[in-house]
Amino acid sequence: MELRRRHSGATAATYPSRSRILASDALPLPIRHTNRLFSALFIFSVVFLMRRWRQKIRSSSPLHILAFSEILAIFGLLASLIYLFSFFGITFIQSIISSNEEEVDFASDRKLSACPLPENPKLVIETLPESDDEIVELVVLGRIPSYLLESKLGDCDRAVLIRNKALQKITGRGLEGLPVNGFDYNSILGQCCEMPIGYVQLPVGVAGPLILDGIEYHVPMATTEGCLVASTNRGCKAIAESGGAHSVVLRDGMSRAPVVRLPSARRAAELKAYVENLANFETISLVFNRSSRFGRLQGVKCALAGRNLYMRFTCSTGDAMGMNMVSKGVQNVLDFLLTDFPDMDVISISGNFCSDKKPAAVNWIEGRGKSVVCEATIKGEIIRRVLKTTVPALVELNIIKNLAGSAVAGALGGFNAHASNIVSAVFIATGQDPAQNVESSHCITMMEAVNDGEDLHVSVTMPSIEVGTVGGGTQLASQSACLNLLGVKGPNPESPGSNSRLLATIVSGAVLAGELSLMSALAAGQLVKSHMKYNRSSRDIASAAQ
Ligand code: ADP
């Protein structure tokens, strides 16, 4: 999502694209100062007037004859009442409206998401013919835009079938292997996929039980890579027989970094200083947090490139992966900042310092989504019996391959054997955004001999696991069933965020199992043999030895 907005005017009033004017924008002082000032004025006026009234009643003076000080106090009272009402009252009303908007957004509003209008509206047929074949012909001729089929027919299944047939006619290529029936197209309308022509089938395997933090999980993995589930399953077995793995969530915050341009680098530095000043955090977070009941600003980190300023906002997002949530909050703050920095030109709500779906050091170092570490101590006997290798062989291989080898390759977050294999398979099964496997697979695998060299301490540290249990593809039937299998389906009403954090730890536990097993296969020289057994296609097996 790249929202791009430009302006060249000098004052806030000249920005027609500004989406919502906030009551607080009009204030010349930071909100917390004006809040205190008017609260004090309110209390002072009330106390003063009450005292004066009591005195007048005692001395039987008429109440309606006012001294100058009383008139001033009444003005003070009225002014503070107006301020306090417009500040807290409007904020309260805005929060109700925005939380309603948010729910509508989540539940159904996306189904109404606007499709672009056809390029030549005159060509568009207003009333559709009865038969599917005639409609197919009209789509082929371009008289009915394919993307309008759902809204024109009011029937998603029929629209998919017609689009599928029209596509075969247009391209002259068959789509026989692509199933059309048996999928709930209503559930993806306006939120998961546009212009569907069918669905791709993927097998889901299960690895486990994975014993993690004392609980058993059966991990669903959607993949077409032979060996992957079997190998992860073997890692789970080694972990379970050694007493299980343990995980810790070190950090939980989604980030979005807009880029804005100012007239000069000096001015950009002024904005950086303003945004990073802790004294302004209260005001900025107040504005940011209005976007959602769950999004809570944690911090802002800025970087400059000449007169361009990149502001990396990080916030907690409850059980949502959080990209929508953080983007809405950031938009609020950008609108707000235009008051004090009218010369700020918003280049894009995403300036790539976020950094979403691209390998970037900032995620590796700062973390994005959930930062998790997961560890286990595997007994030497289990390494020999289950994993068919030895502790010294694993330790040595880890140093030479995952640490030195990755350093030689100039890896960025890739100090592991195949974390992305497990991350992608679990992501697809549970309805996560598979493109986020780029940074979610950042992982450093450590292996050390412990207990006098008898056992192996193994850990995976993954700073940017981006997962959610609400929103996106998580509510689709099959993905939601996989989340249910893990006990993390939907929002956690008692403790928002617990489900998504638990899912992140399960991902890390499965990665731990996958690392253990593949590294053992490599150490024992078994990899080619096992791929021949489980994956006897004509694929190049060597390429599977990530
Ligand atoms: P994302 O920000 O990951 O793209 P969405 O915006 O698609 O997520 O979904 C989040 C929606 O789910 C929001 O509208 C939010 O109000 C709603 N929601 C309900 N319960 C929760 C929860 N426990 N945590 C986070 N969001 C929740």
PDB file of C-alpha atoms in Angstrom, residues 262-420:
ATOM      1  CA  LEU A 262      10.821  19.141   4.139  1.00  0.00           C
ATOM      2  CA  PRO A 263      12.259  22.201   2.435  1.00  0.00           C
ATOM      3  CA  SER A 264      15.689  21.633   3.991  1.00  0.00           C
ATOM      4  CA  ALA A 265      17.661  19.043   5.917  1.00  0.00           C
ATOM      5  CA  ARG A 266      17.672  21.452   8.855  1.00  0.00           C
ATOM      6  CA  ARG A 267      13.900  21.579   8.886  1.00  0.00           C
ATOM      7  CA  ALA A 268      13.738  17.755   8.585  1.00  0.00           C
ATOM      8  CA  ALA A 269      16.042  17.554  11.610  1.00  0.00           C
ATOM      9  CA  GLU A 270      13.655  19.881  13.501  1.00  0.00           C
ATOM     10  CA  LEU A 271      10.763  17.529  12.809  1.00  0.00           C
ATOM     11  CA  LYS A 272      12.909  14.554  13.844  1.00  0.00           C
ATOM     12  CA  ALA A 273      13.737  16.309  17.120  1.00  0.00           C
ATOM     13  CA  TYR A 274      10.060  17.095  17.700  1.00  0.00           C
ATOM     14  CA  VAL A 275       8.869  13.555  17.009  1.00  0.00           C
ATOM     15  CA  GLU A 276      11.611  11.890  19.059  1.00  0.00           C
ATOM     16  CA  ASN A 277      11.293  14.304  21.986  1.00  0.00           C
ATOM     17  CA  LEU A 278       9.841  12.285  24.858  1.00  0.00           C
ATOM     18  CA  ALA A 279       7.919  15.355  26.026  1.00  0.00           C
ATOM     19  CA  ASN A 280       5.826  15.133  22.848  1.00  0.00           C
ATOM     20  CA  PHE A 281       5.203  11.402  23.078  1.00  0.00           C
ATOM     21  CA  GLU A 282       1.991  11.813  25.097  1.00  0.00           C
ATOM     22  CA  THR A 283       0.466  14.092  22.463  1.00  0.00           C
ATOM     23  CA  ILE A 284       1.572  11.974  19.501  1.00  0.00           C
ATOM     24  CA  SER A 285       0.391   8.728  21.073  1.00  0.00           C
ATOM     25  CA  LEU A 286      -2.984  10.307  21.961  1.00  0.00           C
ATOM     26  CA  VAL A 287      -3.474  11.157  18.290  1.00  0.00           C
ATOM     27  CA  PHE A 288      -2.101   7.800  17.084  1.00  0.00           C
ATOM     28  CA  ASN A 289      -4.168   5.663  19.471  1.00  0.00           C
ATOM     29  CA  ARG A 290      -7.463   7.119  18.249  1.00  0.00           C
ATOM     30  CA  SER A 291      -7.323   4.832  15.236  1.00  0.00           C
ATOM     31  CA  SER A 292      -8.030   1.617  17.141  1.00  0.00           C
ATOM     32  CA  ARG A 293      -8.950   0.051  20.462  1.00  0.00           C
ATOM     33  CA  PHE A 294      -5.933  -2.218  20.117  1.00  0.00           C
ATOM     34  CA  GLY A 295      -3.207  -0.139  18.477  1.00  0.00           C
ATOM     35  CA  ARG A 296      -1.054   1.519  21.162  1.00  0.00           C
ATOM     36  CA  LEU A 297       1.956   3.550  20.115  1.00  0.00           C
ATOM     37  CA  GLN A 298       5.191   2.282  21.648  1.00  0.00           C
ATOM     38  CA  GLY A 299       7.746   4.584  20.049  1.00  0.00           C
ATOM     39  CA  VAL A 300       9.017   6.433  17.005  1.00  0.00           C
ATOM     40  CA  LYS A 301      12.500   6.070  15.555  1.00  0.00           C
ATOM     41  CA  CYS A 302      13.637   8.456  12.839  1.00  0.00           C
ATOM     42  CA  ALA A 303      16.238   8.367  10.089  1.00  0.00           C
ATOM     43  CA  LEU A 304      17.182  11.147   7.695  1.00  0.00           C
ATOM     44  CA  ALA A 305      18.291  11.071   4.054  1.00  0.00           C
ATOM     45  CA  GLY A 306      18.998  14.679   3.123  1.00  0.00           C
ATOM     46  CA  ARG A 307      15.722  16.551   3.574  1.00  0.00           C
ATOM     47  CA  ASN A 308      13.677  13.351   3.614  1.00  0.00           C
ATOM     48  CA  LEU A 309      12.617  12.102   7.021  1.00  0.00           C
ATOM     49  CA  TYR A 310      11.644   8.490   7.703  1.00  0.00           C
ATOM     50  CA  MET A 311       9.656   8.042  10.932  1.00  0.00           C
ATOM     51  CA  ARG A 312       9.363   4.420  12.065  1.00  0.00           C
ATOM     52  CA  PHE A 313       6.267   4.185  14.281  1.00  0.00           C
ATOM     53  CA  THR A 314       5.947   1.008  16.342  1.00  0.00           C
ATOM     54  CA  CYS A 315       2.765  -0.051  18.115  1.00  0.00           C
ATOM     55  CA  SER A 316       1.169  -3.019  19.807  1.00  0.00           C
ATOM     56  CA  THR A 317      -1.709  -4.417  17.732  1.00  0.00           C
ATOM     57  CA  GLY A 318      -3.569  -6.926  19.907  1.00  0.00           C
ATOM     58  CA  ASP A 319      -4.122 -10.187  18.050  1.00  0.00           C
ATOM     59  CA  ALA A 320      -3.922  -8.595  14.598  1.00  0.00           C
ATOM     60  CA  MET A 321      -0.722  -8.776  12.581  1.00  0.00           C
ATOM     61  CA  GLY A 322      -1.294  -5.057  12.564  1.00  0.00           C
ATOM     62  CA  MET A 323      -0.328  -3.501   9.236  1.00  0.00           C
ATOM     63  CA  ASN A 324      -3.739  -1.877   8.744  1.00  0.00           C
ATOM     64  CA  MET A 325      -3.874  -0.750  12.334  1.00  0.00           C
ATOM     65  CA  VAL A 326      -0.454   0.880  12.402  1.00  0.00           C
ATOM     66  CA  SER A 327      -1.060   2.530   9.025  1.00  0.00           C
ATOM     67  CA  LYS A 328      -4.278   4.154  10.286  1.00  0.00           C
ATOM     68  CA  GLY A 329      -2.524   5.464  13.397  1.00  0.00           C
ATOM     69  CA  VAL A 330       0.349   6.834  11.321  1.00  0.00           C
ATOM     70  CA  GLN A 331      -2.103   8.627   9.022  1.00  0.00           C
ATOM     71  CA  ASN A 332      -3.642  10.348  12.064  1.00  0.00           C
ATOM     72  CA  VAL A 333      -0.229  11.516  13.248  1.00  0.00           C
ATOM     73  CA  LEU A 334       0.747  12.801   9.796  1.00  0.00           C
ATOM     74  CA  ASP A 335      -2.462  14.834   9.676  1.00  0.00           C
ATOM     75  CA  PHE A 336      -1.710  16.192  13.126  1.00  0.00           C
ATOM     76  CA  LEU A 337       1.921  17.083  12.366  1.00  0.00           C
ATOM     77  CA  LEU A 338       0.871  19.242   9.414  1.00  0.00           C
ATOM     78  CA  THR A 339      -0.341  21.851  11.898  1.00  0.00           C
ATOM     79  CA  ASP A 340       3.106  22.567  13.269  1.00  0.00           C
ATOM     80  CA  PHE A 341       4.974  21.560  10.122  1.00  0.00           C
ATOM     81  CA  PRO A 342       2.823  22.856   7.245  1.00  0.00           C
ATOM     82  CA  ASP A 343       5.858  22.691   4.964  1.00  0.00           C
ATOM     83  CA  MET A 344       5.968  18.918   5.428  1.00  0.00           C
ATOM     84  CA  ASP A 345       5.320  17.068   2.172  1.00  0.00           C
ATOM     85  CA  VAL A 346       4.005  13.557   2.716  1.00  0.00           C
ATOM     86  CA  ILE A 347       5.737  11.498   0.039  1.00  0.00           C
ATOM     87  CA  SER A 348       4.350   8.110   1.063  1.00  0.00           C
ATOM     88  CA  ILE A 349       2.808   6.506   4.117  1.00  0.00           C
ATOM     89  CA  SER A 350       5.387   3.742   3.632  1.00  0.00           C
ATOM     90  CA  GLY A 351       8.956   4.850   3.077  1.00  0.00           C
ATOM     91  CA  ASN A 352      10.542   1.351   3.312  1.00  0.00           C
ATOM     92  CA  PHE A 353      12.141   2.014   6.702  1.00  0.00           C
ATOM     93  CA  CYS A 354       9.200  -0.042   8.103  1.00  0.00           C
ATOM     94  CA  SER A 355      10.378  -2.478   6.527  1.00  0.00           C
ATOM     95  CA  ASP A 356       7.661  -4.711   5.077  1.00  0.00           C
ATOM     96  CA  LYS A 357       8.361  -7.783   2.927  1.00  0.00           C
ATOM     97  CA  LYS A 358      11.927  -6.836   2.058  1.00  0.00           C
ATOM     98  CA  PRO A 359      15.133  -8.085   3.687  1.00  0.00           C
ATOM     99  CA  ALA A 360      16.317  -5.136   5.825  1.00  0.00           C
ATOM    100  CA  ALA A 361      18.767  -4.735   8.674  1.00  0.00           C
ATOM    101  CA  VAL A 362      16.299  -2.573  10.592  1.00  0.00           C
ATOM    102  CA  ASN A 363      13.997  -5.557  11.216  1.00  0.00           C
ATOM    103  CA  TRP A 364      16.907  -7.829  12.043  1.00  0.00           C
ATOM    104  CA  ILE A 365      18.232  -5.348  14.625  1.00  0.00           C
ATOM    105  CA  GLU A 366      15.129  -3.572  15.933  1.00  0.00           C
ATOM    106  CA  GLY A 367      12.599  -6.372  15.449  1.00  0.00           C
ATOM    107  CA  ARG A 368       9.191  -6.190  13.785  1.00  0.00           C
ATOM    108  CA  GLY A 369       6.060  -8.034  14.898  1.00  0.00           C
ATOM    109  CA  LYS A 370       7.043 -10.518  17.566  1.00  0.00           C
ATOM    110  CA  SER A 371      10.670 -11.010  18.592  1.00  0.00           C
ATOM    111  CA  VAL A 372      10.990 -14.510  19.989  1.00  0.00           C
ATOM    112  CA  VAL A 373      13.721 -16.756  21.320  1.00  0.00           C
ATOM    113  CA  CYS A 374      13.137 -20.487  21.681  1.00  0.00           C
ATOM    114  CA  GLU A 375      15.522 -23.035  23.211  1.00  0.00           C
ATOM    115  CA  ALA A 376      15.849 -26.684  24.180  1.00  0.00           C
ATOM    116  CA  THR A 377      18.480 -28.983  25.610  1.00  0.00           C
ATOM    117  CA  ILE A 378      18.601 -32.215  23.620  1.00  0.00           C
ATOM    118  CA  LYS A 379      20.078 -35.238  25.312  1.00  0.00           C
ATOM    119  CA  GLY A 380      23.123 -36.824  23.618  1.00  0.00           C
ATOM    120  CA  GLU A 381      21.460 -40.218  23.601  1.00  0.00           C
ATOM    121  CA  ILE A 382      18.427 -38.782  21.722  1.00  0.00           C
ATOM    122  CA  ILE A 383      20.689 -37.076  19.217  1.00  0.00           C
ATOM    123  CA  ARG A 384      22.283 -40.446  18.492  1.00  0.00           C
ATOM    124  CA  ARG A 385      19.051 -42.492  18.503  1.00  0.00           C
ATOM    125  CA  VAL A 386      16.502 -40.127  16.914  1.00  0.00           C
ATOM    126  CA  LEU A 387      18.658 -37.726  14.918  1.00  0.00           C
ATOM    127  CA  LYS A 388      21.383 -40.236  13.952  1.00  0.00           C
ATOM    128  CA  THR A 389      24.272 -37.881  14.638  1.00  0.00           C
ATOM    129  CA  THR A 390      26.403 -36.583  17.520  1.00  0.00           C
ATOM    130  CA  VAL A 391      26.636 -33.423  19.589  1.00  0.00           C
ATOM    131  CA  PRO A 392      30.132 -32.412  18.358  1.00  0.00           C
ATOM    132  CA  ALA A 393      29.109 -32.955  14.718  1.00  0.00           C
ATOM    133  CA  LEU A 394      26.081 -30.659  15.132  1.00  0.00           C
ATOM    134  CA  VAL A 395      28.023 -27.964  16.973  1.00  0.00           C
ATOM    135  CA  GLU A 396      30.757 -27.933  14.362  1.00  0.00           C
ATOM    136  CA  LEU A 397      28.329 -27.916  11.439  1.00  0.00           C
ATOM    137  CA  ASN A 398      26.363 -25.056  12.972  1.00  0.00           C
ATOM    138  CA  ILE A 399      29.502 -22.919  13.300  1.00  0.00           C
ATOM    139  CA  ILE A 400      30.778 -23.679   9.822  1.00  0.00           C
ATOM    140  CA  LYS A 401      27.430 -23.514   7.986  1.00  0.00           C
ATOM    141  CA  ASN A 402      24.957 -21.306   9.850  1.00  0.00           C
ATOM    142  CA  LEU A 403      27.452 -18.815  11.292  1.00  0.00           C
ATOM    143  CA  ALA A 404      30.627 -18.735   9.148  1.00  0.00           C
ATOM    144  CA  GLY A 405      28.953 -19.815   5.906  1.00  0.00           C
ATOM    145  CA  SER A 406      26.225 -17.207   6.247  1.00  0.00           C
ATOM    146  CA  ALA A 407      28.832 -14.565   7.104  1.00  0.00           C
ATOM    147  CA  VAL A 408      30.765 -15.485   3.950  1.00  0.00           C
ATOM    148  CA  ALA A 409      27.515 -15.131   1.985  1.00  0.00           C
ATOM    149  CA  GLY A 410      26.884 -11.697   3.536  1.00  0.00           C
ATOM    150  CA  ALA A 411      23.608 -12.953   4.986  1.00  0.00           C
ATOM    151  CA  LEU A 412      21.065 -10.598   6.517  1.00  0.00           C
ATOM    152  CA  GLY A 413      19.189 -12.487   9.212  1.00  0.00           C
ATOM    153  CA  GLY A 414      19.908 -15.754   7.438  1.00  0.00           C
ATOM    154  CA  PHE A 415      22.054 -17.471  10.066  1.00  0.00           C
ATOM    155  CA  ASN A 416      20.023 -20.656   9.944  1.00  0.00           C
ATOM    156  CA  ALA A 417      19.534 -23.771   7.845  1.00  0.00           C
ATOM    157  CA  HIS A 418      15.956 -23.416   6.579  1.00  0.00           C
ATOM    158  CA  ALA A 419      13.778 -21.345   8.937  1.00  0.00           C
ATOM    159  CA  SER A 420      11.801 -19.989   5.983  1.00  0.00           C
TER     160      SER A 420
END
